[in-house]
Short mmCIF file of C-alpha atoms in Angstrom, two decimals:
data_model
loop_
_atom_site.label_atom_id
_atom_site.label_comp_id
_atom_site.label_asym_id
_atom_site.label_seq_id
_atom_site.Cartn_x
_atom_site.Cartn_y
_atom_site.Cartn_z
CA UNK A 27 13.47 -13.10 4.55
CA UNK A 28 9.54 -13.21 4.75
CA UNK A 29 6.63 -14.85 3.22
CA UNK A 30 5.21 -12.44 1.20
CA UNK A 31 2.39 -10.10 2.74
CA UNK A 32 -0.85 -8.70 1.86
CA UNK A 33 -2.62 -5.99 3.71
CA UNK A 34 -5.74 -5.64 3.21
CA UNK A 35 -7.97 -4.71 6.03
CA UNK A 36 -7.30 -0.94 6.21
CA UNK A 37 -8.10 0.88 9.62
CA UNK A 38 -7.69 4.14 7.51
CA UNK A 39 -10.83 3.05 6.13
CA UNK A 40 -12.69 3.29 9.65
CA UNK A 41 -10.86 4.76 12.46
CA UNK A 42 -11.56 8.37 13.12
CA UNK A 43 -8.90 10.61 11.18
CA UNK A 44 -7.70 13.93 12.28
CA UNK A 45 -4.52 15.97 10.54
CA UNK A 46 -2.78 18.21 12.16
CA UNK A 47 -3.82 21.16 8.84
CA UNK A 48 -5.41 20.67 6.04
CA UNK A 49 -7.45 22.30 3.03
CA UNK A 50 -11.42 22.51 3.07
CA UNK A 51 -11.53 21.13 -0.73
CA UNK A 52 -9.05 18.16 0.49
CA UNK A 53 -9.53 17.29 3.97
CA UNK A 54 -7.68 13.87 5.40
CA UNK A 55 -11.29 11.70 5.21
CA UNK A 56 -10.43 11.89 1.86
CA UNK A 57 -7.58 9.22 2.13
CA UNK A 58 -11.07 6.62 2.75
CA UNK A 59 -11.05 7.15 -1.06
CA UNK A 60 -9.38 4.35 -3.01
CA UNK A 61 -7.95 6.26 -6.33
CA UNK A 62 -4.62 7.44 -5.76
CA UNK A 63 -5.22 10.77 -7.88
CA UNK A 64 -3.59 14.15 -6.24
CA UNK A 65 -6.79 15.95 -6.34
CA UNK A 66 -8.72 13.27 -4.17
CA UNK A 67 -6.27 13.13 -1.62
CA UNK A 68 -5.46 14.79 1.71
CA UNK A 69 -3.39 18.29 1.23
CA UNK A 70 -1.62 19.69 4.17
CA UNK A 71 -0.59 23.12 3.28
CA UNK A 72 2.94 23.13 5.00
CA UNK A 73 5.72 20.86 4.76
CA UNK A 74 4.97 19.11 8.00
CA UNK A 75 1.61 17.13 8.47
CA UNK A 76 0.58 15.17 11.58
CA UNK A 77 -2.19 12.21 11.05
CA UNK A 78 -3.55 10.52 13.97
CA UNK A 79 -5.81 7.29 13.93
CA UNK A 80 -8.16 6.57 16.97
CA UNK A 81 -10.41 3.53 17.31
CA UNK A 82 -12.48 2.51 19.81
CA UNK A 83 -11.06 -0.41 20.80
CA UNK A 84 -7.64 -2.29 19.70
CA UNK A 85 -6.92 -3.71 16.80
CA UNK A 86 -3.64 -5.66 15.06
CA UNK A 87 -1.31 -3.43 12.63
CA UNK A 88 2.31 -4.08 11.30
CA UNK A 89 2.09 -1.55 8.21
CA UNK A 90 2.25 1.82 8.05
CA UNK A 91 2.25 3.62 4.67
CA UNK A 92 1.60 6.41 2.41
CA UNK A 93 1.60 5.78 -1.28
CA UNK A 94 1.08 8.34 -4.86
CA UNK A 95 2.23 11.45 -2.33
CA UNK A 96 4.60 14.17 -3.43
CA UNK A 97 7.21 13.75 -0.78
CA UNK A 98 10.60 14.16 -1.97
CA UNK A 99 13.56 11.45 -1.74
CA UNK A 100 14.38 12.86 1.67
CA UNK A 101 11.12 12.78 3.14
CA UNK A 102 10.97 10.99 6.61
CA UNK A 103 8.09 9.44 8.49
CA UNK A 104 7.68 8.36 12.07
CA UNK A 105 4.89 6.50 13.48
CA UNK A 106 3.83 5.77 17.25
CA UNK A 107 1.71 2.68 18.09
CA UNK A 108 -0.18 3.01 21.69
CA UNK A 109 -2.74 0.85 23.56
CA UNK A 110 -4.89 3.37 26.10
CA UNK A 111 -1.62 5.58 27.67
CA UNK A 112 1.28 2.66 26.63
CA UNK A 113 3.42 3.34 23.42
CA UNK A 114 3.51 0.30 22.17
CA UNK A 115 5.73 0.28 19.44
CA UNK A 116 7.79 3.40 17.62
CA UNK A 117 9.49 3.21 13.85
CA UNK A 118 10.79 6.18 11.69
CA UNK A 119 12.45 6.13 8.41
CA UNK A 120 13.80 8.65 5.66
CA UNK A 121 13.51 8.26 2.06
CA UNK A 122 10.78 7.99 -0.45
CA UNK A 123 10.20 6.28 -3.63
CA UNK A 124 7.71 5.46 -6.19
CA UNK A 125 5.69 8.32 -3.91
CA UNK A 126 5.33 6.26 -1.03
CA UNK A 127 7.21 5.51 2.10
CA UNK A 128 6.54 2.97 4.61
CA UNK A 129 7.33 0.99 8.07
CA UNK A 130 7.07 -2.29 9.17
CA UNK A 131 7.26 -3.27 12.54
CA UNK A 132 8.91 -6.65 13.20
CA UNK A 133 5.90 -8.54 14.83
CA UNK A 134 2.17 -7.58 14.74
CA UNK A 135 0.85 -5.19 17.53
CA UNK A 136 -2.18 -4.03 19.08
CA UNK A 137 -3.07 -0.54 19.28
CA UNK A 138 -6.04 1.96 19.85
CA UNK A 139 -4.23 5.08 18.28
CA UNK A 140 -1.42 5.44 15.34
CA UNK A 141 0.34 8.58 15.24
CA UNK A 142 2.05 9.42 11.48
CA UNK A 143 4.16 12.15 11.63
CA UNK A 144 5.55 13.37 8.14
CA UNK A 145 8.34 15.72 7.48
CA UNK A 146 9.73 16.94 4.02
CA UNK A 147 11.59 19.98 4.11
CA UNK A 148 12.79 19.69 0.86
CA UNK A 149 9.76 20.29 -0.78
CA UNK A 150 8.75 23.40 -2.72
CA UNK A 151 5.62 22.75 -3.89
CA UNK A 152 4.94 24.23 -0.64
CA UNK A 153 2.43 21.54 0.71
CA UNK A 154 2.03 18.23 0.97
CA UNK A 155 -0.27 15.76 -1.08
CA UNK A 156 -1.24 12.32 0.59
CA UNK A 157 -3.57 10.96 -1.68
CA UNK A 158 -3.44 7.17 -0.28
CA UNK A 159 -2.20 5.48 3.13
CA UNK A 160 -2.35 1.95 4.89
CA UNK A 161 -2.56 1.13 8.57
CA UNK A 162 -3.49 -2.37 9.73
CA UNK A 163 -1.98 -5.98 9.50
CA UNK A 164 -0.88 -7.91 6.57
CA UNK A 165 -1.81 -11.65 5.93
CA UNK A 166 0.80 -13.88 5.14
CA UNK A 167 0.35 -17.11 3.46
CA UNK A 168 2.30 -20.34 4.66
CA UNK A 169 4.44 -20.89 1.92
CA UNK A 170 6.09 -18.09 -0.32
CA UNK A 171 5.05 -16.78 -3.92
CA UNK A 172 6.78 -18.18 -6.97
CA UNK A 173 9.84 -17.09 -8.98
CA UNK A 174 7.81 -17.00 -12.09
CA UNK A 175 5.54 -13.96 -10.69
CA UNK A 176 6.55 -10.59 -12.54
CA UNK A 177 6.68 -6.79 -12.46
CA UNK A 178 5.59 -4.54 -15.18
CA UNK A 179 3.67 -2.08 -15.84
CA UNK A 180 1.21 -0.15 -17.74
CA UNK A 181 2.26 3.28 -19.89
CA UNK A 182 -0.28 6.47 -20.36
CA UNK A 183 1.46 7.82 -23.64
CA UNK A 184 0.33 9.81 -26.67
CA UNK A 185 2.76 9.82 -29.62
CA UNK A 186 2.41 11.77 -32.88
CA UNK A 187 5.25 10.81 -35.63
CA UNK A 188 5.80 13.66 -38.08
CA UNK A 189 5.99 13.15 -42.17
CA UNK A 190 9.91 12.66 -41.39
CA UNK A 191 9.06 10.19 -38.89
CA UNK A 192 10.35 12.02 -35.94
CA UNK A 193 8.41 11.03 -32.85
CA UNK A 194 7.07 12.94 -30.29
CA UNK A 195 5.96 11.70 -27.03
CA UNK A 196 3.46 13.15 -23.81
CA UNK A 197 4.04 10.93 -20.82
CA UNK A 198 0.40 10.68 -18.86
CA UNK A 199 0.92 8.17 -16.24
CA UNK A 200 2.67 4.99 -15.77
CA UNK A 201 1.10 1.90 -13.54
CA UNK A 202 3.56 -0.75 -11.88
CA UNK A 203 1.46 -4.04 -12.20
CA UNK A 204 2.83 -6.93 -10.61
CA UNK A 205 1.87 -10.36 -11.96
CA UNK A 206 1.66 -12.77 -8.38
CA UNK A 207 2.31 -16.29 -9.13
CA UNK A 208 1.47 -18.77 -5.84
CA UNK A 209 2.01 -22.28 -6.81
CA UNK A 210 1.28 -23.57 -3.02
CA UNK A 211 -1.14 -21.98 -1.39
CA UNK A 212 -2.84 -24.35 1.42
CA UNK A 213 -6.44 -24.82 2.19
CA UNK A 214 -6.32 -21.82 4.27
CA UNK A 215 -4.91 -19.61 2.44
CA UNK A 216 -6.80 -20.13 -0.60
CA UNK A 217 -9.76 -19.62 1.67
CA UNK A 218 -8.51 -16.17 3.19
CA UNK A 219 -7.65 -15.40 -0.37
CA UNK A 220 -11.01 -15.25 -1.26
CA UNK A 221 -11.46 -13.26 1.08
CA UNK A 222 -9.13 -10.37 0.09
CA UNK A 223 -10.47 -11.41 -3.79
CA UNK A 224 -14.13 -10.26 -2.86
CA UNK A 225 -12.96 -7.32 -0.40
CA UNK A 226 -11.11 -5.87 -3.75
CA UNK A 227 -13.95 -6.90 -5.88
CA UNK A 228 -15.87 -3.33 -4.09
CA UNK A 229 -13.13 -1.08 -4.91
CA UNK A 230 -10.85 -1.72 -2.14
CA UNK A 231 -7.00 -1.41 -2.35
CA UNK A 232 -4.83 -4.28 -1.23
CA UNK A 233 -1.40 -3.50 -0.06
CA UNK A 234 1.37 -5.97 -1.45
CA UNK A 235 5.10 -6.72 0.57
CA UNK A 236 7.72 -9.31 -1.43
CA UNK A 237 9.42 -9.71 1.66
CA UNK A 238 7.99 -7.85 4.71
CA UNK A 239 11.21 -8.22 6.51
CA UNK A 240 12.89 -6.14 3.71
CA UNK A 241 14.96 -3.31 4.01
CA UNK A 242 13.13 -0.08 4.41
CA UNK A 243 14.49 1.34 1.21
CA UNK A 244 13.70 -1.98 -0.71
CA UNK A 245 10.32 -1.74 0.53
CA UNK A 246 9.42 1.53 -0.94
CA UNK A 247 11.12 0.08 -4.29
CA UNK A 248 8.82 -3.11 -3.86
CA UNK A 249 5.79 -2.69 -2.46
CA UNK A 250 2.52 -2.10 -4.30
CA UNK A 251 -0.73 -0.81 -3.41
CA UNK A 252 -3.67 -1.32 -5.69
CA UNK A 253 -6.58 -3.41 -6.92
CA UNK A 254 -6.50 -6.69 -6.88
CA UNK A 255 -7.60 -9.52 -9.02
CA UNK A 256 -7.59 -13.45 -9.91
CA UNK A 257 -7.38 -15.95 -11.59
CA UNK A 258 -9.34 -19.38 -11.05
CA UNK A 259 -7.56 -21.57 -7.83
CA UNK A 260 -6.61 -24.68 -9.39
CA UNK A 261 -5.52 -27.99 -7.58
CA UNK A 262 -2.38 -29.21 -9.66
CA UNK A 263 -0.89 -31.89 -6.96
CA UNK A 264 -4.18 -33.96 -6.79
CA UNK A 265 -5.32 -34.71 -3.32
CA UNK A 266 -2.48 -32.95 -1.55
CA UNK A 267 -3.18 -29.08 0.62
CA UNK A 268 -1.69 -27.36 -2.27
CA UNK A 269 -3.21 -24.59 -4.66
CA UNK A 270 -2.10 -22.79 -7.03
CA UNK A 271 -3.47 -19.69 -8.68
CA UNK A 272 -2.21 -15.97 -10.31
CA UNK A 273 -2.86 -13.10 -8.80
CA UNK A 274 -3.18 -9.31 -10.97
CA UNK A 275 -2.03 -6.48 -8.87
CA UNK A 276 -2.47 -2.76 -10.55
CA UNK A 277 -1.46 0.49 -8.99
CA UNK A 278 -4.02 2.83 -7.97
CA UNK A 279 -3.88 5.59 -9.68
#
């Protein structure tokens, strides 16, 4: 098991994209957008899609993810990690929940270009919607999160109750929000905490992993991707390099 993780500095966000098809109303520079709806995401019209990452010079990932898609349960991704002509690292996986599948690589890596390659043949919707995805590192802090976070989450629902007082309900959305206790953050990390705080504070999506070193099937369960917020950091030991503070995380939706 793993500190927790948070990835937040998304090369999505600046490396240059190109997909291997896409539609002209949804092309893949639209996964730079933070909301997670379908319409504002990158459509491939086939049931295999391709995304490829190039920067101009190398920079550190471990995560590799695509959240709020439409991928079925048996979806599978692979990704390639290479430095100039070297593969540098390769992961694939199969499965997808919550609408988003992922890979960690066991130690942070250096890399130029990321190749995603996504296949669900299951799917008969007869293209495939990626409305969000993370590439880049995660920051760990040096002691883990508390037992007293929690997971929840928000409901979208309209209910109308008759004159017999039968109920009917229309399910709109649902939001996983995870409640992120820390009760020992050090100097550091409260200071690279702020950090993420204000990067979030413009709209941009932080990417949350209980236990990086997870399973890749409990990782899809677990991990969140969404706005974050915070609560003040408090010093509750006195003198001693320990903070404590309460972190909000919401789903992107």
């Amino acid at each position: 098991m793993e500190n927790c993780g948070f990835g937040w500095q998304n090369r999505i966000l600046d490396a240059d994209l190109a997909a291997s098809a896409q539609i002209d109303a949804q092309p893949v520079e639209n996964l730079r957008n933070p909301a997670g709806a379908a319409s504002l995401g990158w459509r491939c019209p086939r049931n295999v899609a391709g995304l490829t990452l190039r920067l101009p010079q190398a920079a550190a990932f471990r995560v590799f993810s695509l959240h709020r898609t439409n991928l079925m349960p048996t979806a599978a991704l692979s990704v390639s990690a290479r430095l100039g002509d070297a593969t540098v690292w390769e992961g694939a996986t199969q499965g997808c929940a919550n609408g988003q599948i992922l890979l960690v690589s066991p130690e942070p890596l250096q890399a130029d270009t990321v190749n995603f390659s996504i296949t669900d043949a299951d799917n008969t919707d007869g293209f495939l919607s990626i409305p969000l995805a993370y590439a880049g590192p995660i920051w760990q802090p040096v002691r883990n999160y508390s037992t007293d976070s929690t997971a929840g989450r928000n409901l979208g629902s309209d209910t109308a109750t008759s004159l017999s007082g039968v109920q009917f309900t229309e399910n709109r959305w649902i939001q996983r929000t995870l409640k992120i206790a820390h009760q020992s953050l050090s100097d550091a990390d409260a200071l690279q905490l702020e950090q993420i705080l204000r990067a979030s504070a413009t709209g941009q999506n932080t990417l949350f992993l209980p236990d990086p070193a997870a399973a890749p099937a409990v990782l899809m369960q677990k991990a969140l991707l969404g706005r974050l917020s915070g609560d003040d950091v408090s010093n509750p030991f006195g003198v001693a390099d320990r903070h404590a503070a309460t972190l909000t995380l919401m789903e992107s939706l």
